[in-house]
Coordinates of C-alpha atoms in Angstrom, one line a residue:
M1 CA -0.2 0.3 0.1
A2 CA 2.6 2.1 0.6
D3 CA 4.8 1.6 -2.4
E4 CA 1.3 1.9 -4.4
S5 CA 1.1 5.4 -2.7
R6 CA 4.2 6.6 -3.3
K7 CA 4.1 5.7 -6.8
Q8 CA 0.9 7.9 -7.3
K9 CA 3.5 10.9 -5.4
E10 CA 6.2 13.0 -7.4
S11 CA 9.4 12.3 -6.2
V12 CA 11.6 14.8 -5.1
V13 CA 15.4 14.3 -2.8
V14 CA 16.4 17.4 -0.9
T15 CA 20.4 18.1 0.0
G16 CA 21.2 19.2 3.3
A17 CA 18.0 17.8 4.4
S18 CA 19.5 17.1 8.3
G19 CA 20.8 20.9 8.7
F20 CA 19.1 24.2 9.9
L21 CA 16.6 25.0 6.2
G22 CA 17.2 21.7 4.8
G23 CA 15.1 19.6 7.8
R24 CA 12.1 22.6 7.2
V25 CA 12.1 22.0 4.0
C26 CA 11.0 18.9 4.4
H27 CA 8.7 19.6 6.6
A28 CA 7.1 22.2 4.4
L29 CA 7.4 19.0 1.3
V30 CA 5.5 16.4 4.0
E31 CA 3.1 18.9 4.9
Q32 CA 1.7 19.7 1.6
G33 CA 1.1 15.8 1.4
A34 CA 1.8 15.4 -2.0
Y35 CA 5.3 14.4 -2.9
H36 CA 7.5 11.5 -2.0
V37 CA 10.0 12.9 0.3
K38 CA 13.7 11.9 0.2
A39 CA 16.2 13.2 2.9
F40 CA 19.7 13.3 1.3
V41 CA 21.9 13.1 5.1
R42 CA 25.3 12.1 5.4
A43 CA 25.6 8.8 8.0
S44 CA 27.0 11.2 10.9
S45 CA 24.1 13.6 10.1
S46 CA 22.1 13.8 13.2
L47 CA 18.2 13.5 11.9
Q48 CA 16.6 16.1 14.3
E49 CA 15.3 18.7 12.8
L50 CA 13.5 15.7 9.8
P51 CA 9.9 14.7 10.2
S52 CA 9.4 11.6 11.9
T53 CA 7.3 10.2 8.9
G54 CA 7.4 11.0 5.6
V55 CA 10.9 10.7 4.4
E56 CA 13.0 8.2 2.8
L57 CA 16.4 8.7 4.5
V58 CA 18.9 8.2 1.8
Y59 CA 22.3 8.7 2.2
G60 CA 25.2 10.2 0.8
D61 CA 27.9 12.6 -0.2
I62 CA 27.6 16.2 -1.6
T63 CA 31.4 15.9 -2.3
D64 CA 30.3 12.0 -3.9
T65 CA 29.3 12.6 -7.5
S66 CA 27.8 8.7 -7.6
S67 CA 26.0 9.2 -4.2
L68 CA 24.2 11.7 -5.7
L69 CA 23.5 10.6 -9.1
H70 CA 22.3 7.1 -6.6
A71 CA 19.5 10.0 -5.0
F72 CA 18.4 11.5 -7.8
Q73 CA 17.0 8.7 -9.7
G74 CA 13.6 8.8 -10.7
C75 CA 13.2 12.4 -9.3
S76 CA 11.2 14.9 -10.5
A77 CA 12.7 18.2 -8.9
V78 CA 16.3 18.6 -6.8
L79 CA 15.9 21.1 -3.9
H80 CA 20.0 22.1 -3.2
C81 CA 20.1 23.1 0.2
A82 CA 23.5 21.4 1.4
A83 CA 25.9 24.1 2.0
L84 CA 28.7 24.9 4.8
V85 CA 28.1 28.1 6.3
T86 CA 30.8 29.8 8.6
P87 CA 32.5 33.4 8.3
W88 CA 35.7 31.6 9.6
T89 CA 36.9 28.8 9.6
P90 CA 41.2 27.3 10.1
N91 CA 40.9 25.4 7.0
P92 CA 38.9 27.9 4.0
S93 CA 39.0 24.5 1.4
K94 CA 36.0 23.1 3.4
L95 CA 33.7 25.8 1.9
F96 CA 35.0 25.2 -1.5
T97 CA 34.4 21.4 -1.1
V98 CA 31.1 22.0 -0.3
N99 CA 30.0 25.0 -1.6
V100 CA 31.8 25.2 -4.8
D101 CA 32.6 21.7 -6.1
G102 CA 29.6 20.1 -4.5
L103 CA 27.4 21.9 -6.8
K104 CA 29.4 21.1 -9.3
N105 CA 28.7 17.3 -8.5
V106 CA 24.5 18.3 -7.9
V107 CA 24.7 19.7 -11.5
K108 CA 26.9 16.3 -12.8
A109 CA 24.3 13.9 -11.2
I110 CA 21.2 15.7 -12.2
R111 CA 22.6 15.2 -16.2
G112 CA 23.2 11.7 -15.3
T113 CA 19.6 11.1 -14.7
S114 CA 16.6 11.8 -17.2
T115 CA 14.0 12.1 -14.6
V116 CA 15.2 15.6 -12.8
S117 CA 13.3 18.4 -14.6
K118 CA 13.9 21.3 -12.4
L119 CA 16.8 22.0 -10.0
V120 CA 16.3 24.5 -6.7
Y121 CA 19.8 25.8 -6.1
V122 CA 19.6 27.8 -2.3
S123 CA 22.3 30.1 -3.1
S124 CA 22.4 33.4 -0.4
F125 CA 22.6 37.5 0.0
F126 CA 25.8 37.2 0.0
A127 CA 26.4 36.3 -3.5
I128 CA 24.3 39.2 -4.3
G129 CA 27.1 41.4 -2.9
P130 CA 26.3 44.6 -0.1
T131 CA 24.1 46.8 -0.6
D132 CA 25.3 50.0 0.6
G133 CA 22.7 52.8 0.9
K134 CA 20.6 51.0 -1.1
V135 CA 17.6 48.5 -1.2
V136 CA 18.4 46.3 -4.0
D137 CA 16.5 43.0 -5.7
E138 CA 18.1 40.4 -8.0
S139 CA 19.1 42.3 -10.9
Q140 CA 22.6 42.9 -8.3
M141 CA 25.4 41.2 -9.8
H142 CA 28.7 41.2 -6.9
P143 CA 30.9 42.8 -8.3
G144 CA 33.1 39.8 -7.0
D145 CA 36.4 42.0 -6.3
C146 CA 36.5 42.5 -2.7
F147 CA 34.8 39.4 0.1
C148 CA 34.0 40.1 3.9
T149 CA 34.7 36.4 4.1
E150 CA 35.5 32.9 2.3
Y151 CA 32.4 32.1 2.8
E152 CA 30.8 35.1 1.1
K153 CA 33.5 34.4 -1.8
S154 CA 32.3 30.2 -2.1
K155 CA 28.6 31.4 -2.6
V156 CA 30.1 33.6 -5.2
L157 CA 31.7 31.1 -6.7
A158 CA 28.9 28.6 -6.8
D159 CA 26.6 31.7 -8.3
A160 CA 28.4 31.8 -11.1
I161 CA 28.2 28.0 -11.7
A162 CA 24.4 28.3 -11.0
L163 CA 23.8 31.2 -13.9
E164 CA 26.4 29.8 -16.2
E165 CA 24.8 26.5 -16.8
A166 CA 21.9 28.0 -16.9
K167 CA 22.8 29.5 -20.1
N168 CA 23.4 25.7 -21.1
N169 CA 19.6 24.4 -20.7
L170 CA 20.3 23.2 -17.5
P171 CA 16.7 23.3 -15.6
I172 CA 17.5 26.2 -12.4
V173 CA 16.4 28.3 -10.7
V174 CA 18.1 30.2 -7.7
V175 CA 16.8 31.1 -4.2
Y176 CA 18.6 33.7 -2.6
P177 CA 17.7 34.1 1.6
G178 CA 18.8 36.1 3.6
V179 CA 19.2 36.3 7.1
I180 CA 17.4 33.4 8.3
Y181 CA 16.5 32.9 12.2
G182 CA 13.7 30.5 13.6
P183 CA 13.6 27.9 15.7
G184 CA 16.2 24.8 14.5
K185 CA 19.9 24.4 15.1
V186 CA 21.5 26.3 16.9
T187 CA 24.7 27.2 14.5
E188 CA 26.7 29.5 12.7
G189 CA 23.5 29.1 10.2
N190 CA 21.2 30.4 12.5
A191 CA 23.0 33.3 13.6
L192 CA 21.0 35.1 15.4
V193 CA 19.6 33.2 17.8
S194 CA 23.0 32.4 18.5
L195 CA 23.2 36.3 18.8
V196 CA 20.3 36.8 21.0
K197 CA 20.8 33.4 23.0
E198 CA 23.9 35.4 24.1
R199 CA 22.6 38.8 24.9
C200 CA 19.6 37.0 26.9
N201 CA 22.0 35.5 29.2
G202 CA 23.4 38.5 29.6
R203 CA 27.2 37.5 27.4
L204 CA 26.8 40.2 25.1
P205 CA 27.6 43.6 27.0
G206 CA 26.4 46.3 24.8
K207 CA 25.2 47.0 21.5
I208 CA 26.3 46.1 18.2
G209 CA 27.6 49.7 17.0
K210 CA 26.0 52.1 16.0
R211 CA 23.1 51.0 14.3
Q212 CA 25.5 51.0 10.9
D213 CA 24.9 47.5 9.7
Q214 CA 21.5 46.6 7.8
F215 CA 20.5 42.7 7.3
S216 CA 17.2 41.2 4.9
F217 CA 16.0 38.6 8.4
C218 CA 13.8 35.7 7.4
H219 CA 12.1 33.2 9.3
V220 CA 13.3 29.9 8.5
D221 CA 9.4 28.9 7.7
D222 CA 9.0 31.5 5.2
V223 CA 11.6 30.5 3.6
A224 CA 11.4 26.9 3.5
K225 CA 7.7 27.7 1.6
G226 CA 9.9 30.0 -1.1
C227 CA 12.5 26.8 -1.9
V228 CA 9.2 24.3 -2.6
A229 CA 7.0 27.7 -4.1
A230 CA 10.3 28.4 -6.1
M231 CA 9.8 24.6 -7.9
N232 CA 6.5 24.5 -8.5
K233 CA 6.2 27.9 -9.7
G234 CA 10.1 29.7 -10.1
R235 CA 11.1 30.5 -13.8
I236 CA 13.6 28.6 -15.3
G237 CA 17.2 30.4 -15.0
E238 CA 15.9 33.1 -13.2
R239 CA 17.0 34.5 -9.1
Y240 CA 14.6 34.6 -6.5
L241 CA 15.8 36.8 -3.0
L242 CA 13.7 35.0 -0.4
T243 CA 14.0 37.9 2.4
G244 CA 12.5 39.8 5.0
E245 CA 11.9 43.1 6.9
N246 CA 15.7 45.1 6.1
T247 CA 16.7 46.6 9.7
C248 CA 20.2 46.8 12.2
F249 CA 21.3 43.5 14.1
N250 CA 20.4 46.6 17.3
E251 CA 16.2 46.5 16.3
V252 CA 16.2 43.1 16.8
F253 CA 17.7 43.6 20.3
S254 CA 15.9 46.7 21.1
L255 CA 12.8 44.3 20.2
V256 CA 14.1 41.3 21.8
D257 CA 14.0 43.5 24.8
S258 CA 10.5 45.2 24.6
L259 CA 9.3 41.7 23.9
R260 CA 10.7 40.2 27.2
G261 CA 10.5 43.1 28.9
Q262 CA 14.3 43.7 30.3
K263 CA 16.4 46.5 29.8
S264 CA 17.9 47.4 27.2
L265 CA 21.4 47.6 26.6
Q266 CA 22.7 51.5 26.0
F267 CA 26.7 50.8 26.5
E268 CA 27.6 50.9 22.1
I269 CA 30.5 48.4 21.5
P270 CA 33.0 50.2 18.9
M271 CA 33.5 48.1 15.8
W272 CA 37.6 48.5 16.0
S273 CA 37.0 46.6 19.8
L274 CA 34.6 43.2 17.8
E275 CA 37.6 43.2 15.9
M276 CA 39.9 43.0 18.7
V277 CA 38.1 40.5 20.2
G278 CA 38.0 38.7 17.2
W279 CA 41.3 38.6 16.4
L280 CA 41.4 36.9 20.4
S281 CA 39.2 34.4 19.9
V282 CA 40.1 33.2 16.3
F283 CA 43.8 32.9 18.1
W284 CA 42.0 31.1 20.9
A285 CA 40.0 28.7 18.4
R286 CA 43.1 27.6 17.0
V287 CA 45.1 26.7 20.1
S288 CA 41.5 24.9 21.4
G289 CA 39.9 23.8 18.1
S290 CA 36.7 25.3 19.4
T291 CA 34.4 27.6 17.5
P292 CA 35.3 31.2 17.9
N293 CA 32.0 33.3 18.8
I294 CA 32.9 36.3 17.2
S295 CA 35.7 37.1 14.4
P296 CA 37.6 39.6 11.9
P297 CA 35.7 38.5 9.2
M298 CA 31.9 38.8 11.0
V299 CA 33.1 42.3 11.8
R300 CA 33.9 43.3 8.3
V301 CA 30.3 42.0 7.5
F302 CA 29.0 44.1 10.3
K303 CA 30.4 47.0 8.5
K304 CA 29.5 46.6 5.5
Q305 CA 24.3 46.6 4.8
W306 CA 22.9 44.0 2.9
C307 CA 19.6 45.3 2.2
Y308 CA 16.7 43.6 -0.4
S309 CA 13.8 43.1 -1.6
H310 CA 12.0 40.3 -2.1
E311 CA 8.4 41.7 -4.3
K312 CA 9.9 39.6 -7.6
A313 CA 9.5 36.3 -5.4
K314 CA 6.3 37.7 -3.3
R315 CA 4.6 38.4 -7.0
E316 CA 5.8 35.1 -9.4
L317 CA 6.2 32.6 -6.2
G318 CA 3.6 34.2 -3.8
Y319 CA 6.3 34.3 -1.1
E320 CA 5.5 35.7 2.4
S321 CA 7.6 37.2 4.9
R322 CA 6.1 37.4 8.2
P323 CA 6.4 40.7 10.4
L324 CA 9.7 40.6 12.5
K325 CA 7.8 41.7 15.4
E326 CA 5.7 38.6 15.1
G327 CA 8.9 36.2 14.2
V328 CA 10.7 36.9 16.9
A329 CA 8.0 36.1 19.6
Q330 CA 7.6 33.2 17.8
F331 CA 11.0 32.1 18.4
L332 CA 12.0 33.7 21.3
T333 CA 8.6 31.2 22.9
W334 CA 11.1 28.5 21.6
M335 CA 13.8 29.7 22.7
E336 CA 12.3 29.4 25.7
S337 CA 11.0 26.1 25.8
S338 CA 14.3 24.4 25.1
G339 CA 16.2 26.3 27.4
H340 CA 18.3 28.7 25.8
I341 CA 17.3 31.0 27.3
P342 CA 15.5 31.9 30.5
K343 CA 11.8 31.9 31.1
Q344 CA 10.4 35.5 32.1

């Protein structure tokens, strides 16, 4: 009976399915009830982000083309969410192995199948580039001559591959999430939750700079639904920003303080001080093998503005980004119930 049901459903594979975004994409697909969802995961991956039912586990690695080819057999669509997300790593080559070569492997595997009719590649706002003083759309191309982080560089290189493959008739749609936040893994890809955790536990002594930073904040479930919409409605070869409200981190912290009824921070941490702490954190990370809470590349990101319009995705995909206040209130409730921050 289960096999009969599977035959009637469109098979879709999600790479990076055990990750922060990939897991929510699997949830969004399962909730629609129209797909046989194949979750592509490594054997060592934690499966806690995945739905408890409704997915088939397919084991492999993004660096192994043969495992991708096996996973893609019989699938009509691939949602490529797998990525290494970090502003700093002692071994930057891993970023390019996963984010650049990984996309090449996905493309090669798709070209080796006869059933895949669409690839949704999850890029990043970093691939669009900084927007200092403006709010930009998908027409902006990254200048490619200066990068705040090696992660940014890897996503720009991967984006160039995606756009070139689109010219070569690969059925690809590229989506660009902003700063994703929400319930789930507390990783470097879920940076807002990590910073709010530091703030609410008293380990962030002040505001970050003088509100010169600007980012586009989007809830993970909205982005996940946007990825599914891109699979169903996205035009081949097009780019879609899956972003949200544009504001600075200090405004988010003020919102958190207001929602929790706690006193707002008044002291402003200057950027030069953050950069000094970043260098010390990186030094300690190299000695101890730990992950630095802040690094010089991260500080460089905070010195820029990253503001985007998601009107195209709203118009063509039906993408909706919930108000930041609503999303933050929801994830604060989750953080309290999960023990990440004390209950008020």
